[in-house]
PDB file of C-alpha atoms in Angstrom:
ATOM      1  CA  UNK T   4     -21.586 139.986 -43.675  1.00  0.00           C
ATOM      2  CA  UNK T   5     -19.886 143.147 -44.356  1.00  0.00           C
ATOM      3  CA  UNK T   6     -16.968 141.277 -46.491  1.00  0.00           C
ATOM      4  CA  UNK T   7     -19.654 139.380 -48.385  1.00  0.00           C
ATOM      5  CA  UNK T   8     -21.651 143.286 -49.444  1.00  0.00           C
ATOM      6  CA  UNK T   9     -18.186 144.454 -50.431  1.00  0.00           C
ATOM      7  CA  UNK T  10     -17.682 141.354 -52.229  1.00  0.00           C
ATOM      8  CA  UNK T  11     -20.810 142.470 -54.690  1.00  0.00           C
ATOM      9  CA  UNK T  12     -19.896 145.563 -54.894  1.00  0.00           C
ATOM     10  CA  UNK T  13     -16.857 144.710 -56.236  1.00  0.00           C
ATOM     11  CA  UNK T  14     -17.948 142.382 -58.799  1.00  0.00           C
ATOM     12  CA  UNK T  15     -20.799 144.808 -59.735  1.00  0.00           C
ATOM     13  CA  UNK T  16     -18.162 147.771 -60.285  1.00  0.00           C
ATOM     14  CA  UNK T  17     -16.007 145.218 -62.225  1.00  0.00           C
ATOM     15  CA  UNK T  18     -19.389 144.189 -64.544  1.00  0.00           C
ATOM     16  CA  UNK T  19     -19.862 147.768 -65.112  1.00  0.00           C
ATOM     17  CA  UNK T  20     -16.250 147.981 -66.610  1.00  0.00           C
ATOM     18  CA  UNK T  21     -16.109 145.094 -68.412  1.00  0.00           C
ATOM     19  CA  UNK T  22     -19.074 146.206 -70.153  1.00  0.00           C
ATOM     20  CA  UNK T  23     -17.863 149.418 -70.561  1.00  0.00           C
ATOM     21  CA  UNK T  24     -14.522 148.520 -72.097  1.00  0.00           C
ATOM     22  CA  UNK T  25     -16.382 146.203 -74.320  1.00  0.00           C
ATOM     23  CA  UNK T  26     -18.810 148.845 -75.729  1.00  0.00           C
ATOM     24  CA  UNK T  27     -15.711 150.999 -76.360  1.00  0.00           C
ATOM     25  CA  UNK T  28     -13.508 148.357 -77.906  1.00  0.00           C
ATOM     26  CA  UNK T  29     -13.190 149.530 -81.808  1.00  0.00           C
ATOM     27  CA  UNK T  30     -11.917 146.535 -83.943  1.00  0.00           C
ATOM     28  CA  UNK T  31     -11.805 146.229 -87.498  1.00  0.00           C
ATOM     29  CA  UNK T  32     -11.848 142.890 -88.115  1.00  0.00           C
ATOM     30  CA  UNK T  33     -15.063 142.464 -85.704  1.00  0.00           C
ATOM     31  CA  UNK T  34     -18.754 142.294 -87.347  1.00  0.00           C
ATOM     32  CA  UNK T  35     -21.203 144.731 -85.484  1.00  0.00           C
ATOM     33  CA  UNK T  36     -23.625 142.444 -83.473  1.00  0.00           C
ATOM     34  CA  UNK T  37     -27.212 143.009 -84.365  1.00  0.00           C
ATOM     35  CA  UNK T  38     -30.098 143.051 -81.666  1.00  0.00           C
ATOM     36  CA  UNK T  39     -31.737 140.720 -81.215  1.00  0.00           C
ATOM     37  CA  UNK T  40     -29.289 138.500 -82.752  1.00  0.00           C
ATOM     38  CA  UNK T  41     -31.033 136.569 -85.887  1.00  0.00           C
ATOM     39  CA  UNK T  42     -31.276 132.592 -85.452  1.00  0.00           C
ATOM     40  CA  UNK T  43     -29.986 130.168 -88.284  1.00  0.00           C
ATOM     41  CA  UNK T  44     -33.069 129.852 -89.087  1.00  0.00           C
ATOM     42  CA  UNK T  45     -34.608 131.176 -92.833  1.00  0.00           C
ATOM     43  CA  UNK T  46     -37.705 132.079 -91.395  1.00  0.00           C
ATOM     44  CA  UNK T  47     -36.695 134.715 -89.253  1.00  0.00           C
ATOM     45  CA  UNK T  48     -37.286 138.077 -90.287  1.00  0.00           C
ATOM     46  CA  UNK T  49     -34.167 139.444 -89.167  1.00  0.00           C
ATOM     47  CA  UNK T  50     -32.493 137.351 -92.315  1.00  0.00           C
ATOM     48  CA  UNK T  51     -35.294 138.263 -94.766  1.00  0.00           C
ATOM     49  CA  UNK T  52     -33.839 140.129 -97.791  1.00  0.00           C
ATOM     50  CA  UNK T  53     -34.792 143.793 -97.604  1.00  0.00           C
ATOM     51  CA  UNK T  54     -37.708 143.374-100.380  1.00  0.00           C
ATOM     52  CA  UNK T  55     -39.425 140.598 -98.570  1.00  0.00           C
ATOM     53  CA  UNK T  56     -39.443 142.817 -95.021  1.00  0.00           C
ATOM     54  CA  UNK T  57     -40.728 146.031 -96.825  1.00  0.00           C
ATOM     55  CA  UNK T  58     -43.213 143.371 -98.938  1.00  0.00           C
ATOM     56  CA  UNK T  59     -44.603 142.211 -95.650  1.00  0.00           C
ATOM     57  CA  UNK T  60     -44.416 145.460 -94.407  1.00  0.00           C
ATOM     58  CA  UNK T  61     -46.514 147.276 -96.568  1.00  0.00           C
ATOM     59  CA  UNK T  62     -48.714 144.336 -97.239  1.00  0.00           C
ATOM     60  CA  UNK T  63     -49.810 144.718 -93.333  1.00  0.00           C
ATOM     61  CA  UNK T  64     -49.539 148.764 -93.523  1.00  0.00           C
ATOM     62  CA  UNK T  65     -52.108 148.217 -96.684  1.00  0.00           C
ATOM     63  CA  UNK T  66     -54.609 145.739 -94.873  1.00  0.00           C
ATOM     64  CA  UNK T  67     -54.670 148.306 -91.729  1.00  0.00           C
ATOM     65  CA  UNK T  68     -54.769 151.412 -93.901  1.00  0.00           C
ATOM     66  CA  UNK T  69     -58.052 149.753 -96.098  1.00  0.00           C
ATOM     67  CA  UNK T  70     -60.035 148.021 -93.056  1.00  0.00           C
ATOM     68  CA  UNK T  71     -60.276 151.751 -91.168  1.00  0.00           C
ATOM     69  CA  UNK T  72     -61.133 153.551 -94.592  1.00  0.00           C
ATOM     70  CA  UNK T  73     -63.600 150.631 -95.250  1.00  0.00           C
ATOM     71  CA  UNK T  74     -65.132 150.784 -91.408  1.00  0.00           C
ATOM     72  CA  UNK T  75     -65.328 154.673 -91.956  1.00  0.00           C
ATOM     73  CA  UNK T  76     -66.246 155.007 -95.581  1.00  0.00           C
ATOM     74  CA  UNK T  77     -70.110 154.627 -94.244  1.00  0.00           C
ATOM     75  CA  UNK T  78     -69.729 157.867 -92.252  1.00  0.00           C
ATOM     76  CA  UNK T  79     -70.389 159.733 -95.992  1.00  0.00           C
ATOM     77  CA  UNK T  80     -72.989 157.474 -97.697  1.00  0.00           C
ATOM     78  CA  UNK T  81     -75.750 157.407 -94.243  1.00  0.00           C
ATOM     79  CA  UNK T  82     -78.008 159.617 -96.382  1.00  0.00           C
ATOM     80  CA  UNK T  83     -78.055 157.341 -99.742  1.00  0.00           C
ATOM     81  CA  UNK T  84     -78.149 154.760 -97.456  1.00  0.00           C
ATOM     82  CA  UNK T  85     -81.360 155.325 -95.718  1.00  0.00           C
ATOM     83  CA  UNK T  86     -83.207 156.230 -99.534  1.00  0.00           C
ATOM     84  CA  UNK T  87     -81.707 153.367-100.795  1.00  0.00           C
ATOM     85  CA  UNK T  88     -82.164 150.775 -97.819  1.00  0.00           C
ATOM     86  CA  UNK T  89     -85.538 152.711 -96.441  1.00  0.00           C
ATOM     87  CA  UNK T  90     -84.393 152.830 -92.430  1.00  0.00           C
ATOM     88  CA  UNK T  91     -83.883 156.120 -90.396  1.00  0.00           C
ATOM     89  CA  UNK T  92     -80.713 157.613 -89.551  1.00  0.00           C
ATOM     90  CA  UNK T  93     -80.264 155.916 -86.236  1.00  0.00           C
ATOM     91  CA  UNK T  94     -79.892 152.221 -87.895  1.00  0.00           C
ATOM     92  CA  UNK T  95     -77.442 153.834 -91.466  1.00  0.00           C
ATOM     93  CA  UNK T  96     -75.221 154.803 -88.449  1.00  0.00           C
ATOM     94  CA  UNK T  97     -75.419 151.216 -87.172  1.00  0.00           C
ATOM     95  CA  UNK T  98     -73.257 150.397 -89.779  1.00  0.00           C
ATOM     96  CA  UNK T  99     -70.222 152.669 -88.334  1.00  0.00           C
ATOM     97  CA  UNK T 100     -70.984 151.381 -84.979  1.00  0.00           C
ATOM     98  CA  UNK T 101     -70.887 147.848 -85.658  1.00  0.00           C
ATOM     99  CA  UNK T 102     -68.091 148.147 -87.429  1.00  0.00           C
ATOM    100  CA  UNK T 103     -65.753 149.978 -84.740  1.00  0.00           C
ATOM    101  CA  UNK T 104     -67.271 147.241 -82.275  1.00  0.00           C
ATOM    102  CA  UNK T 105     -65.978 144.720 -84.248  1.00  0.00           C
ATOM    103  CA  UNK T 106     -62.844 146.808 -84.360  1.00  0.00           C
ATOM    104  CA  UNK T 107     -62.573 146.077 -80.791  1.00  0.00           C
ATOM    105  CA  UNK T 108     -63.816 142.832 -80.305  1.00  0.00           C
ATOM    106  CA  UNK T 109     -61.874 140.988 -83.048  1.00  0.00           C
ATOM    107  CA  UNK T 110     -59.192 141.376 -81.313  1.00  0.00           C
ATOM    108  CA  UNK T 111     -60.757 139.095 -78.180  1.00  0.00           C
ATOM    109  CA  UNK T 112     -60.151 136.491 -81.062  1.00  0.00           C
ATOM    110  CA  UNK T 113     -57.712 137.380 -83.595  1.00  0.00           C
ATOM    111  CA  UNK T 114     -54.621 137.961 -81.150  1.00  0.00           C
ATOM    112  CA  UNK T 115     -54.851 134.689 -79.252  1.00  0.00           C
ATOM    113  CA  UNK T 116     -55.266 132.639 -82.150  1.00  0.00           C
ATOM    114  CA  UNK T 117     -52.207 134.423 -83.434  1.00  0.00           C
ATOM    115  CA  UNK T 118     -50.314 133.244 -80.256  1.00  0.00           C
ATOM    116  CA  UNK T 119     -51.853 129.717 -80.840  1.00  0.00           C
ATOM    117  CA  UNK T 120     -51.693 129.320 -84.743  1.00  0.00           C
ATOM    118  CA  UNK T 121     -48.819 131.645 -85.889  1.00  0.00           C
ATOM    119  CA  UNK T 122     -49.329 135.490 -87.502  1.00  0.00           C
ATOM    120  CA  UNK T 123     -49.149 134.611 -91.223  1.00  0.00           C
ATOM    121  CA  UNK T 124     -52.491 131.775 -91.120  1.00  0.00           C
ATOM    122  CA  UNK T 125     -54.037 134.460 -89.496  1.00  0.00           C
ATOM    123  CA  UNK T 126     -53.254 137.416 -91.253  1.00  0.00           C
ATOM    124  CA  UNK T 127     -54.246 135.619 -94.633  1.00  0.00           C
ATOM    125  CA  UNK T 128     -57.564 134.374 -93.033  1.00  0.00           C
ATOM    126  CA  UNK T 129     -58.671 137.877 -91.649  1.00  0.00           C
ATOM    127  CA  UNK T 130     -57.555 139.025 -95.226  1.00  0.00           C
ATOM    128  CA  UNK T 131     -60.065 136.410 -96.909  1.00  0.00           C
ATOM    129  CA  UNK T 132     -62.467 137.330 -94.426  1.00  0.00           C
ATOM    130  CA  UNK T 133     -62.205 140.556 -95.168  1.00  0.00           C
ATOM    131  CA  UNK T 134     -62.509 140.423 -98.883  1.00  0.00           C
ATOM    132  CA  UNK T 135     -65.510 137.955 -98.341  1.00  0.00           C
ATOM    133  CA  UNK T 136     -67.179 140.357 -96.660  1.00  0.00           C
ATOM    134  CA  UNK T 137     -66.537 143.352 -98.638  1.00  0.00           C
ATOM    135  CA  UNK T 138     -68.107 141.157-101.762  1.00  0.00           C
ATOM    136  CA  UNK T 139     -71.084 140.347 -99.897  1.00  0.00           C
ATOM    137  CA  UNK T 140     -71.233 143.922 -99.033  1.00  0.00           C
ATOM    138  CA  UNK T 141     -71.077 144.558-102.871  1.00  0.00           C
ATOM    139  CA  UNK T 142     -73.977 142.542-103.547  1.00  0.00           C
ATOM    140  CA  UNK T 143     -76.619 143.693-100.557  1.00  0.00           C
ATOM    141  CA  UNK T 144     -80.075 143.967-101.790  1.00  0.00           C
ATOM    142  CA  UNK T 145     -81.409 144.789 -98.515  1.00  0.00           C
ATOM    143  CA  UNK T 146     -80.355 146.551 -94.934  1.00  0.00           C
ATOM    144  CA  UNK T 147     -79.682 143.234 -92.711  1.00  0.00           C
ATOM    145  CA  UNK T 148     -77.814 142.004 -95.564  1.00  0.00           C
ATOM    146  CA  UNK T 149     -75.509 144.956 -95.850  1.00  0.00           C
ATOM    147  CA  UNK T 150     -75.425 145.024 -92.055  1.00  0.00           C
ATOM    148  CA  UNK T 151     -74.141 141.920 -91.331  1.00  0.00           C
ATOM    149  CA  UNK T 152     -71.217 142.202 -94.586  1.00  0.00           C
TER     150      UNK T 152
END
Protein backbone atom coordinates (compact mmCIF):
# COMPACT_ATOMS: atom_id res chain seq x y z
CA UNK A 1 0.00 0.00 0.00
CA UNK A 2 2.64 2.32 0.98
CA UNK A 3 4.88 1.38 -2.29
CA UNK A 4 1.79 1.81 -4.45
CA UNK A 5 1.18 5.94 -2.73
CA UNK A 6 4.87 6.46 -3.43
CA UNK A 7 4.41 5.05 -6.73
CA UNK A 8 1.89 8.22 -7.55
CA UNK A 9 3.75 10.42 -6.10
CA UNK A 10 6.40 9.74 -8.17
CA UNK A 11 4.70 9.81 -11.38
CA UNK A 12 2.81 12.98 -10.27
CA UNK A 13 6.27 14.82 -9.45
CA UNK A 14 7.56 13.45 -12.83
CA UNK A 15 4.10 14.99 -14.72
CA UNK A 16 4.82 18.16 -13.05
CA UNK A 17 8.36 18.21 -14.73
CA UNK A 18 7.62 17.07 -17.85
CA UNK A 19 5.23 19.76 -18.12
CA UNK A 20 7.42 22.09 -16.81
CA UNK A 21 10.34 21.41 -19.11
CA UNK A 22 7.91 21.50 -21.91
CA UNK A 23 6.50 25.00 -21.13
CA UNK A 24 10.15 26.14 -20.92
CA UNK A 25 11.44 24.46 -24.04
CA UNK A 26 12.24 27.58 -26.55
CA UNK A 27 12.56 26.24 -30.19
CA UNK A 28 12.68 28.09 -33.24
CA UNK A 29 11.59 25.95 -35.64
CA UNK A 30 8.33 25.08 -33.41
CA UNK A 31 4.83 26.95 -34.22
CA UNK A 32 3.24 28.36 -30.92
CA UNK A 33 0.14 26.10 -30.21
CA UNK A 34 -3.04 28.05 -30.01
CA UNK A 35 -5.85 27.27 -27.33
CA UNK A 36 -8.16 25.70 -28.03
CA UNK A 37 -6.50 24.26 -30.95
CA UNK A 38 -8.67 25.15 -34.28
CA UNK A 39 -10.19 21.96 -36.16
CA UNK A 40 -9.66 21.46 -40.04
CA UNK A 41 -12.65 22.55 -40.35
CA UNK A 42 -13.56 26.20 -42.35
CA UNK A 43 -16.25 26.88 -40.16
CA UNK A 44 -14.52 27.32 -37.10
CA UNK A 45 -13.97 30.63 -35.91
CA UNK A 46 -10.61 30.14 -34.75
CA UNK A 47 -9.60 29.97 -38.75
CA UNK A 48 -11.88 32.89 -39.73
CA UNK A 49 -9.80 35.70 -41.33
CA UNK A 50 -9.54 38.61 -38.93
CA UNK A 51 -12.34 40.75 -40.91
CA UNK A 52 -14.92 38.05 -40.76
CA UNK A 53 -14.34 37.62 -36.64
CA UNK A 54 -14.46 41.48 -36.03
CA UNK A 55 -17.60 41.41 -38.84
CA UNK A 56 -19.39 38.96 -36.63
CA UNK A 57 -18.22 40.62 -33.80
CA UNK A 58 -19.55 43.86 -34.15
CA UNK A 59 -22.55 42.65 -36.01
CA UNK A 60 -23.60 40.91 -32.47
CA UNK A 61 -22.04 44.01 -30.35
CA UNK A 62 -24.54 46.18 -32.77
CA UNK A 63 -27.76 43.93 -32.32
CA UNK A 64 -27.10 44.01 -28.32
CA UNK A 65 -26.13 47.67 -28.27
CA UNK A 66 -29.69 48.63 -30.44
CA UNK A 67 -32.23 46.06 -28.65
CA UNK A 68 -31.32 47.82 -24.96
CA UNK A 69 -31.44 51.45 -26.54
CA UNK A 70 -34.69 50.32 -28.33
CA UNK A 71 -36.22 48.57 -24.90
CA UNK A 72 -35.14 51.89 -23.08
CA UNK A 73 -35.78 54.55 -25.65
CA UNK A 74 -39.61 54.54 -24.15
CA UNK A 75 -38.27 55.69 -20.76
CA UNK A 76 -38.18 59.51 -22.59
CA UNK A 77 -41.31 59.53 -24.82
CA UNK A 78 -44.05 58.19 -21.62
CA UNK A 79 -45.41 61.75 -21.70
CA UNK A 80 -46.08 62.05 -25.69
CA UNK A 81 -47.07 58.77 -25.32
CA UNK A 82 -49.99 59.04 -23.06
CA UNK A 83 -51.32 62.51 -25.30
CA UNK A 84 -50.78 60.68 -28.20
CA UNK A 85 -52.14 57.08 -27.22
CA UNK A 86 -54.76 58.65 -24.44
CA UNK A 87 -53.76 56.04 -21.35
CA UNK A 88 -52.29 57.17 -17.92
CA UNK A 89 -48.84 56.92 -16.91
CA UNK A 90 -49.07 53.54 -15.29
CA UNK A 91 -49.84 51.64 -18.80
CA UNK A 92 -46.89 54.31 -21.16
CA UNK A 93 -44.58 52.63 -18.55
CA UNK A 94 -45.95 49.22 -19.54
CA UNK A 95 -44.09 49.55 -22.46
CA UNK A 96 -40.53 49.57 -20.51
CA UNK A 97 -41.77 46.81 -18.42
CA UNK A 98 -42.79 44.52 -21.01
CA UNK A 99 -39.99 45.03 -22.72
CA UNK A 100 -37.28 44.17 -19.91
CA UNK A 101 -39.67 41.05 -19.24
CA UNK A 102 -39.19 39.97 -22.48
CA UNK A 103 -35.55 40.75 -21.90
CA UNK A 104 -35.65 38.00 -19.50
CA UNK A 105 -37.88 35.60 -20.76
CA UNK A 106 -36.54 35.31 -24.34
CA UNK A 107 -33.94 33.83 -23.17
CA UNK A 108 -36.25 30.67 -21.70
CA UNK A 109 -36.42 30.26 -25.60
CA UNK A 110 -33.74 31.76 -27.53
CA UNK A 111 -30.71 29.89 -25.75
CA UNK A 112 -32.04 26.35 -26.06
CA UNK A 113 -32.99 26.65 -29.49
CA UNK A 114 -29.49 27.91 -30.01
CA UNK A 115 -28.17 24.61 -28.45
CA UNK A 116 -30.74 22.72 -30.68
CA UNK A 117 -30.59 24.70 -34.07
CA UNK A 118 -27.09 26.34 -34.14
CA UNK A 119 -26.29 30.35 -33.15
CA UNK A 120 -26.28 31.85 -36.67
CA UNK A 121 -30.35 30.57 -37.65
CA UNK A 122 -31.01 32.05 -34.56
CA UNK A 123 -29.26 35.11 -34.40
CA UNK A 124 -30.67 36.04 -37.98
CA UNK A 125 -34.26 35.07 -36.86
CA UNK A 126 -34.23 37.19 -33.56
CA UNK A 127 -32.69 39.88 -35.96
CA UNK A 128 -35.85 39.60 -38.39
CA UNK A 129 -37.91 39.48 -35.47
CA UNK A 130 -36.60 42.28 -34.26
CA UNK A 131 -36.81 44.48 -37.27
CA UNK A 132 -40.46 43.12 -37.75
CA UNK A 133 -41.33 44.40 -34.75
CA UNK A 134 -39.70 47.66 -34.73
CA UNK A 135 -41.79 48.29 -38.23
CA UNK A 136 -44.92 47.39 -36.70
CA UNK A 137 -43.95 49.62 -33.94
CA UNK A 138 -43.47 52.34 -36.68
CA UNK A 139 -46.84 52.02 -37.89
CA UNK A 140 -49.07 51.84 -34.40
CA UNK A 141 -52.21 53.73 -34.65
CA UNK A 142 -53.32 52.77 -31.33
CA UNK A 143 -51.87 51.68 -27.62
CA UNK A 144 -52.37 47.67 -27.85
CA UNK A 145 -50.90 47.92 -31.15
CA UNK A 146 -47.77 49.68 -30.08
CA UNK A 147 -47.79 47.45 -27.01
CA UNK A 148 -47.59 44.32 -28.41
CA UNK A 149 -44.63 45.67 -31.35
Amino acid sequence: MAETKGMMEKNRMDEANVAESDSDKQTTDAVPLRYPIPSNDPNDPLNWSTLGKLTTYGTICLFSFIANVNGSNFTVAIVPLQKQFKTDATHATWLVGFNVLMFGLGNVLWVPLMRVVGKRPVYLLALAVFVAANAWSTKATSYGSLLGG
